[in-house]
Amino acid sequence: MAAMLVRSLTHEQYAVDAVGTGEDALWSVRENDYDGVVLDAMIPPPDGFEVCRRLRAAGHWVPVLMLTARDGVPDRVRGLDAGADDYLTKPFALAELFARVRALTRRDPLERPVALRVGDLELDPVAHVVRRGGAEIALSPKEFALLQELMRRPGEALSRSYLIDHVWDFAYDGGSNVVDVYVRYLRKKVDRPFGRDTLRTVRGAGYRLDPDA
């Protein structure tokens, strides 16, 4: 697989380095200024999830495309939570791999994501921590992702379809009521214990995070 990817990416005019273990991957990214990383989840330890987590913790924000033979939602969520920018399940078409690599390498150079603050609510996307008034709040990965999307655009009404597109993966084919369910979960954890009412329903539009509530 690695040899095939090197040949294919080289044919697409990329300069490619290839390594076979997690330790070598960590060393290579620390020593080289890459435009992008294609990272297999199941490389010899540390695996791809842990490699990505360590890179992000060390402040390396090179775009990462995770390759995995696992196509279950929990593994996709695990990869994104580890800091991957995108994922591709095996087997895959080379044309799709090339398209995803082009999309990642077109991005501006990445820096450490900035912690989000709305009033006394704080979300750190790197440490994966949410606090309100200094008190830490435990959220599930999907609750965290939904709150993060709302905090990125405080005061704006975000439709259910927008939130599904940005929080749930592209393979999601359930109903839009899943957004309502997760907003209720968030209210129970983020608002009610603190006597707040920041997660507002906008009738006919969706939801917004009220920065002044």
PDB file of C-alpha atoms in Angstrom:
ATOM      1  CA  MET A   1       0.000   0.000   0.000  1.00  0.00           C
ATOM      2  CA  ALA A   2       2.750   2.453   0.941  1.00  0.00           C
ATOM      3  CA  ALA A   3       4.749   1.716  -2.224  1.00  0.00           C
ATOM      4  CA  MET A   4       1.632   2.174  -4.373  1.00  0.00           C
ATOM      5  CA  LEU A   5       0.840   5.518  -2.704  1.00  0.00           C
ATOM      6  CA  VAL A   6       4.398   6.778  -3.183  1.00  0.00           C
ATOM      7  CA  ARG A   7       4.324   5.886  -6.895  1.00  0.00           C
ATOM      8  CA  SER A   8       0.879   7.396  -7.404  1.00  0.00           C
ATOM      9  CA  LEU A   9       1.528  10.645  -5.527  1.00  0.00           C
ATOM     10  CA  THR A  10       4.902  11.032  -7.228  1.00  0.00           C
ATOM     11  CA  HIS A  11       3.157  10.644 -10.577  1.00  0.00           C
ATOM     12  CA  GLU A  12       0.864  13.510  -9.490  1.00  0.00           C
ATOM     13  CA  GLN A  13       3.997  15.695  -9.050  1.00  0.00           C
ATOM     14  CA  TYR A  14       4.208  15.500  -5.254  1.00  0.00           C
ATOM     15  CA  ALA A  15       7.533  15.068  -3.463  1.00  0.00           C
ATOM     16  CA  VAL A  16       6.925  12.133  -1.118  1.00  0.00           C
ATOM     17  CA  ASP A  17       8.640  10.692   1.949  1.00  0.00           C
ATOM     18  CA  ALA A  18       7.424   7.326   3.236  1.00  0.00           C
ATOM     19  CA  VAL A  19       7.940   5.718   6.643  1.00  0.00           C
ATOM     20  CA  GLY A  20       6.613   2.492   8.095  1.00  0.00           C
ATOM     21  CA  THR A  21       6.097   3.022  11.822  1.00  0.00           C
ATOM     22  CA  GLY A  22       4.450   5.487  14.144  1.00  0.00           C
ATOM     23  CA  GLU A  23       7.757   6.492  15.704  1.00  0.00           C
ATOM     24  CA  ASP A  24       9.275   7.223  12.301  1.00  0.00           C
ATOM     25  CA  ALA A  25       6.183   9.228  11.355  1.00  0.00           C
ATOM     26  CA  LEU A  26       6.526  11.389  14.466  1.00  0.00           C
ATOM     27  CA  TRP A  27      10.210  12.007  13.771  1.00  0.00           C
ATOM     28  CA  SER A  28       9.618  12.853  10.099  1.00  0.00           C
ATOM     29  CA  VAL A  29       6.904  15.415  10.763  1.00  0.00           C
ATOM     30  CA  ARG A  30       8.971  17.044  13.503  1.00  0.00           C
ATOM     31  CA  GLU A  31      12.004  17.304  11.222  1.00  0.00           C
ATOM     32  CA  ASN A  32      10.342  18.312   7.933  1.00  0.00           C
ATOM     33  CA  ASP A  33       7.991  21.076   6.860  1.00  0.00           C
ATOM     34  CA  TYR A  34       5.391  19.000   5.005  1.00  0.00           C
ATOM     35  CA  ASP A  35       2.378  20.406   3.157  1.00  0.00           C
ATOM     36  CA  GLY A  36       0.319  17.376   4.124  1.00  0.00           C
ATOM     37  CA  VAL A  37       0.448  13.934   5.725  1.00  0.00           C
ATOM     38  CA  VAL A  38      -1.314  10.757   4.583  1.00  0.00           C
ATOM     39  CA  LEU A  39      -1.435   8.635   7.726  1.00  0.00           C
ATOM     40  CA  ASP A  40      -2.569   5.031   7.963  1.00  0.00           C
ATOM     41  CA  ALA A  41      -4.433   4.354  11.196  1.00  0.00           C
ATOM     42  CA  MET A  42      -3.043   0.825  11.593  1.00  0.00           C
ATOM     43  CA  ILE A  43       0.724   1.397  11.310  1.00  0.00           C
ATOM     44  CA  PRO A  44       3.003  -0.302  13.864  1.00  0.00           C
ATOM     45  CA  PRO A  45       2.774   1.411  17.261  1.00  0.00           C
ATOM     46  CA  PRO A  46       2.085   4.064  18.060  1.00  0.00           C
ATOM     47  CA  ASP A  47      -0.856   3.725  15.686  1.00  0.00           C
ATOM     48  CA  GLY A  48      -2.095   6.526  13.460  1.00  0.00           C
ATOM     49  CA  PHE A  49      -4.593   7.819  16.017  1.00  0.00           C
ATOM     50  CA  GLU A  50      -1.873   8.223  18.619  1.00  0.00           C
ATOM     51  CA  VAL A  51       0.577   9.725  16.115  1.00  0.00           C
ATOM     52  CA  CYS A  52      -1.957  12.382  15.171  1.00  0.00           C
ATOM     53  CA  ARG A  53      -2.790  13.083  18.824  1.00  0.00           C
ATOM     54  CA  ARG A  54       0.889  13.527  19.723  1.00  0.00           C
ATOM     55  CA  LEU A  55       1.556  15.803  16.762  1.00  0.00           C
ATOM     56  CA  ARG A  56      -1.322  18.089  17.693  1.00  0.00           C
ATOM     57  CA  ALA A  57      -0.312  18.112  21.342  1.00  0.00           C
ATOM     58  CA  ALA A  58       3.204  19.149  20.277  1.00  0.00           C
ATOM     59  CA  GLY A  59       1.870  22.008  18.156  1.00  0.00           C
ATOM     60  CA  HIS A  60       2.285  20.489  14.682  1.00  0.00           C
ATOM     61  CA  TRP A  61      -0.720  21.489  12.576  1.00  0.00           C
ATOM     62  CA  VAL A  62       0.200  20.026   9.191  1.00  0.00           C
ATOM     63  CA  PRO A  63      -3.011  18.782   7.470  1.00  0.00           C
ATOM     64  CA  VAL A  64      -3.553  15.054   8.100  1.00  0.00           C
ATOM     65  CA  LEU A  65      -5.576  12.664   5.958  1.00  0.00           C
ATOM     66  CA  MET A  66      -6.226   9.454   7.909  1.00  0.00           C
ATOM     67  CA  LEU A  67      -6.494   6.139   6.059  1.00  0.00           C
ATOM     68  CA  THR A  68      -8.319   3.308   7.774  1.00  0.00           C
ATOM     69  CA  ALA A  69      -9.856  -0.039   6.914  1.00  0.00           C
ATOM     70  CA  ARG A  70     -12.419   0.580   9.629  1.00  0.00           C
ATOM     71  CA  ASP A  71     -15.565   2.233   8.376  1.00  0.00           C
ATOM     72  CA  GLY A  72     -17.566   2.382  11.599  1.00  0.00           C
ATOM     73  CA  VAL A  73     -18.646   5.757  12.928  1.00  0.00           C
ATOM     74  CA  PRO A  74     -16.759   5.367  16.258  1.00  0.00           C
ATOM     75  CA  ASP A  75     -13.429   4.946  14.435  1.00  0.00           C
ATOM     76  CA  ARG A  76     -14.109   7.931  12.194  1.00  0.00           C
ATOM     77  CA  VAL A  77     -14.977  10.011  15.230  1.00  0.00           C
ATOM     78  CA  ARG A  78     -11.850   8.761  17.001  1.00  0.00           C
ATOM     79  CA  GLY A  79      -9.676   9.862  14.099  1.00  0.00           C
ATOM     80  CA  LEU A  80     -11.218  13.326  13.910  1.00  0.00           C
ATOM     81  CA  ASP A  81     -11.042  13.722  17.685  1.00  0.00           C
ATOM     82  CA  ALA A  82      -7.338  12.856  17.509  1.00  0.00           C
ATOM     83  CA  GLY A  83      -6.873  15.867  15.253  1.00  0.00           C
ATOM     84  CA  ALA A  84      -7.122  14.444  11.733  1.00  0.00           C
ATOM     85  CA  ASP A  85      -8.485  16.897   9.160  1.00  0.00           C
ATOM     86  CA  ASP A  86     -10.097  14.244   6.979  1.00  0.00           C
ATOM     87  CA  TYR A  87     -10.326  10.457   6.658  1.00  0.00           C
ATOM     88  CA  LEU A  88     -10.632   7.928   3.865  1.00  0.00           C
ATOM     89  CA  THR A  89     -11.663   4.296   4.313  1.00  0.00           C
ATOM     90  CA  LYS A  90      -9.951   1.468   2.466  1.00  0.00           C
ATOM     91  CA  PRO A  91     -10.394   0.362  -0.232  1.00  0.00           C
ATOM     92  CA  PHE A  92     -10.520   3.756  -1.926  1.00  0.00           C
ATOM     93  CA  ALA A  93     -10.204   5.165  -5.432  1.00  0.00           C
ATOM     94  CA  LEU A  94      -6.939   6.986  -6.119  1.00  0.00           C
ATOM     95  CA  ALA A  95      -8.879   9.823  -7.730  1.00  0.00           C
ATOM     96  CA  GLU A  96     -10.653  10.449  -4.425  1.00  0.00           C
ATOM     97  CA  LEU A  97      -7.369  10.323  -2.500  1.00  0.00           C
ATOM     98  CA  PHE A  98      -5.853  12.884  -4.878  1.00  0.00           C
ATOM     99  CA  ALA A  99      -8.876  15.162  -4.523  1.00  0.00           C
ATOM    100  CA  ARG A 100      -8.714  15.068  -0.736  1.00  0.00           C
ATOM    101  CA  VAL A 101      -4.960  15.698  -0.708  1.00  0.00           C
ATOM    102  CA  ARG A 102      -5.434  18.672  -3.039  1.00  0.00           C
ATOM    103  CA  ALA A 103      -8.138  20.081  -0.775  1.00  0.00           C
ATOM    104  CA  LEU A 104      -5.944  19.755   2.333  1.00  0.00           C
ATOM    105  CA  THR A 105      -2.801  21.195   0.770  1.00  0.00           C
ATOM    106  CA  ARG A 106      -4.678  24.216  -0.588  1.00  0.00           C
ATOM    107  CA  ARG A 107      -5.348  25.384   2.937  1.00  0.00           C
ATOM    108  CA  ASP A 108      -3.362  28.148   4.544  1.00  0.00           C
ATOM    109  CA  PRO A 109      -0.633  27.006   6.958  1.00  0.00           C
ATOM    110  CA  LEU A 110      -2.315  25.820  10.127  1.00  0.00           C
ATOM    111  CA  GLU A 111      -1.729  27.128  13.597  1.00  0.00           C
ATOM    112  CA  ARG A 112      -2.961  25.835  16.909  1.00  0.00           C
ATOM    113  CA  PRO A 113      -6.737  26.253  16.932  1.00  0.00           C
ATOM    114  CA  VAL A 114      -7.729  29.127  19.165  1.00  0.00           C
ATOM    115  CA  ALA A 115      -9.805  28.384  22.243  1.00  0.00           C
ATOM    116  CA  LEU A 116     -13.354  29.638  21.800  1.00  0.00           C
ATOM    117  CA  ARG A 117     -14.982  31.873  24.411  1.00  0.00           C
ATOM    118  CA  VAL A 118     -18.569  33.050  24.552  1.00  0.00           C
ATOM    119  CA  GLY A 119     -19.349  34.815  27.809  1.00  0.00           C
ATOM    120  CA  ASP A 120     -18.176  32.535  30.616  1.00  0.00           C
ATOM    121  CA  LEU A 121     -18.257  29.472  28.331  1.00  0.00           C
ATOM    122  CA  GLU A 122     -14.877  28.276  27.047  1.00  0.00           C
ATOM    123  CA  LEU A 123     -14.024  25.454  24.626  1.00  0.00           C
ATOM    124  CA  ASP A 124     -10.469  24.315  23.956  1.00  0.00           C
ATOM    125  CA  PRO A 125     -10.393  22.261  20.706  1.00  0.00           C
ATOM    126  CA  VAL A 126      -6.896  20.923  21.365  1.00  0.00           C
ATOM    127  CA  ALA A 127      -7.266  19.805  24.985  1.00  0.00           C
ATOM    128  CA  HIS A 128     -10.860  18.815  24.167  1.00  0.00           C
ATOM    129  CA  VAL A 129     -12.100  20.575  27.288  1.00  0.00           C
ATOM    130  CA  VAL A 130     -15.196  22.683  27.938  1.00  0.00           C
ATOM    131  CA  ARG A 131     -15.509  24.954  30.954  1.00  0.00           C
ATOM    132  CA  ARG A 132     -18.158  27.335  32.213  1.00  0.00           C
ATOM    133  CA  GLY A 133     -17.144  29.797  34.880  1.00  0.00           C
ATOM    134  CA  GLY A 134     -14.022  27.697  35.457  1.00  0.00           C
ATOM    135  CA  ALA A 135     -15.978  24.466  36.042  1.00  0.00           C
ATOM    136  CA  GLU A 136     -15.122  21.652  33.639  1.00  0.00           C
ATOM    137  CA  ILE A 137     -18.027  20.055  31.747  1.00  0.00           C
ATOM    138  CA  ALA A 138     -17.831  16.469  30.453  1.00  0.00           C
ATOM    139  CA  LEU A 139     -19.249  16.123  26.931  1.00  0.00           C
ATOM    140  CA  SER A 140     -19.429  13.262  24.465  1.00  0.00           C
ATOM    141  CA  PRO A 141     -17.506  13.712  21.185  1.00  0.00           C
ATOM    142  CA  LYS A 142     -20.685  14.598  19.285  1.00  0.00           C
ATOM    143  CA  GLU A 143     -21.879  17.023  21.963  1.00  0.00           C
ATOM    144  CA  PHE A 144     -18.454  18.667  21.891  1.00  0.00           C
ATOM    145  CA  ALA A 145     -18.523  18.999  18.090  1.00  0.00           C
ATOM    146  CA  LEU A 146     -22.025  20.492  18.120  1.00  0.00           C
ATOM    147  CA  LEU A 147     -21.150  23.024  20.807  1.00  0.00           C
ATOM    148  CA  GLN A 148     -17.950  23.926  18.958  1.00  0.00           C
ATOM    149  CA  GLU A 149     -19.904  24.684  15.774  1.00  0.00           C
ATOM    150  CA  LEU A 150     -22.377  26.876  17.673  1.00  0.00           C
ATOM    151  CA  MET A 151     -19.559  28.708  19.469  1.00  0.00           C
ATOM    152  CA  ARG A 152     -17.785  29.437  16.192  1.00  0.00           C
ATOM    153  CA  ARG A 153     -20.763  31.544  15.109  1.00  0.00           C
ATOM    154  CA  PRO A 154     -22.291  33.047  18.267  1.00  0.00           C
ATOM    155  CA  GLY A 155     -25.505  34.945  17.781  1.00  0.00           C
ATOM    156  CA  GLU A 156     -26.179  33.349  14.373  1.00  0.00           C
ATOM    157  CA  ALA A 157     -29.133  31.062  13.743  1.00  0.00           C
ATOM    158  CA  LEU A 158     -27.770  27.786  12.351  1.00  0.00           C
ATOM    159  CA  SER A 159     -30.213  25.483  10.597  1.00  0.00           C
ATOM    160  CA  ARG A 160     -30.541  21.801  11.396  1.00  0.00           C
ATOM    161  CA  SER A 161     -29.302  20.914   7.917  1.00  0.00           C
ATOM    162  CA  TYR A 162     -26.227  23.138   8.387  1.00  0.00           C
ATOM    163  CA  LEU A 163     -25.428  21.502  11.719  1.00  0.00           C
ATOM    164  CA  ILE A 164     -25.845  18.000  10.290  1.00  0.00           C
ATOM    165  CA  ASP A 165     -23.507  18.877   7.409  1.00  0.00           C
ATOM    166  CA  HIS A 166     -20.840  20.289   9.745  1.00  0.00           C
ATOM    167  CA  VAL A 167     -21.123  18.045  12.809  1.00  0.00           C
ATOM    168  CA  TRP A 168     -22.296  14.671  11.519  1.00  0.00           C
ATOM    169  CA  ASP A 169     -20.275  12.827   8.881  1.00  0.00           C
ATOM    170  CA  PHE A 170     -21.219  12.760   5.219  1.00  0.00           C
ATOM    171  CA  ALA A 171     -22.577   9.201   5.502  1.00  0.00           C
ATOM    172  CA  TYR A 172     -25.258  10.215   8.006  1.00  0.00           C
ATOM    173  CA  ASP A 173     -28.699   9.492   6.581  1.00  0.00           C
ATOM    174  CA  GLY A 174     -30.923   9.880   9.644  1.00  0.00           C
ATOM    175  CA  GLY A 175     -33.472  12.574  10.351  1.00  0.00           C
ATOM    176  CA  SER A 176     -32.800  16.147  11.388  1.00  0.00           C
ATOM    177  CA  ASN A 177     -34.353  15.508  14.805  1.00  0.00           C
ATOM    178  CA  VAL A 178     -30.951  14.186  15.919  1.00  0.00           C
ATOM    179  CA  VAL A 179     -29.915  17.856  16.236  1.00  0.00           C
ATOM    180  CA  ASP A 180     -32.853  18.518  18.596  1.00  0.00           C
ATOM    181  CA  VAL A 181     -31.839  15.529  20.714  1.00  0.00           C
ATOM    182  CA  TYR A 182     -28.242  16.693  21.064  1.00  0.00           C
ATOM    183  CA  VAL A 183     -29.208  20.284  21.791  1.00  0.00           C
ATOM    184  CA  ARG A 184     -31.302  18.941  24.685  1.00  0.00           C
ATOM    185  CA  TYR A 185     -28.271  17.002  25.903  1.00  0.00           C
ATOM    186  CA  LEU A 186     -26.159  20.168  25.763  1.00  0.00           C
ATOM    187  CA  ARG A 187     -28.728  22.241  27.622  1.00  0.00           C
ATOM    188  CA  LYS A 188     -28.740  19.712  30.456  1.00  0.00           C
ATOM    189  CA  LYS A 189     -24.953  19.948  30.772  1.00  0.00           C
ATOM    190  CA  VAL A 190     -23.988  23.465  29.660  1.00  0.00           C
ATOM    191  CA  ASP A 191     -26.943  25.669  30.595  1.00  0.00           C
ATOM    192  CA  ARG A 192     -29.190  24.313  33.331  1.00  0.00           C
ATOM    193  CA  PRO A 193     -26.587  23.468  36.004  1.00  0.00           C
ATOM    194  CA  PHE A 194     -25.337  27.066  35.722  1.00  0.00           C
ATOM    195  CA  GLY A 195     -28.697  28.816  35.574  1.00  0.00           C
ATOM    196  CA  ARG A 196     -28.110  29.872  31.972  1.00  0.00           C
ATOM    197  CA  ASP A 197     -30.258  29.953  28.819  1.00  0.00           C
ATOM    198  CA  THR A 198     -27.693  30.440  26.079  1.00  0.00           C
ATOM    199  CA  LEU A 199     -28.747  27.664  23.668  1.00  0.00           C
ATOM    200  CA  ARG A 200     -31.787  29.211  21.996  1.00  0.00           C
ATOM    201  CA  THR A 201     -34.298  27.711  19.594  1.00  0.00           C
ATOM    202  CA  VAL A 202     -34.994  29.950  16.613  1.00  0.00           C
ATOM    203  CA  ARG A 203     -38.426  28.953  15.352  1.00  0.00           C
ATOM    204  CA  GLY A 204     -38.344  27.926  11.703  1.00  0.00           C
ATOM    205  CA  ALA A 205     -34.587  28.470  11.507  1.00  0.00           C
ATOM    206  CA  GLY A 206     -32.690  26.227  13.922  1.00  0.00           C
ATOM    207  CA  TYR A 207     -30.519  27.084  16.909  1.00  0.00           C
ATOM    208  CA  ARG A 208     -28.178  29.816  18.046  1.00  0.00           C
ATOM    209  CA  LEU A 209     -25.833  30.387  20.929  1.00  0.00           C
ATOM    210  CA  ASP A 210     -26.792  33.682  22.574  1.00  0.00           C
ATOM    211  CA  PRO A 211     -23.637  35.521  23.697  1.00  0.00           C
ATOM    212  CA  ASP A 212     -25.639  37.946  25.846  1.00  0.00           C
ATOM    213  CA  ALA A 213     -27.835  35.480  27.718  1.00  0.00           C
TER     214      ALA A 213
END
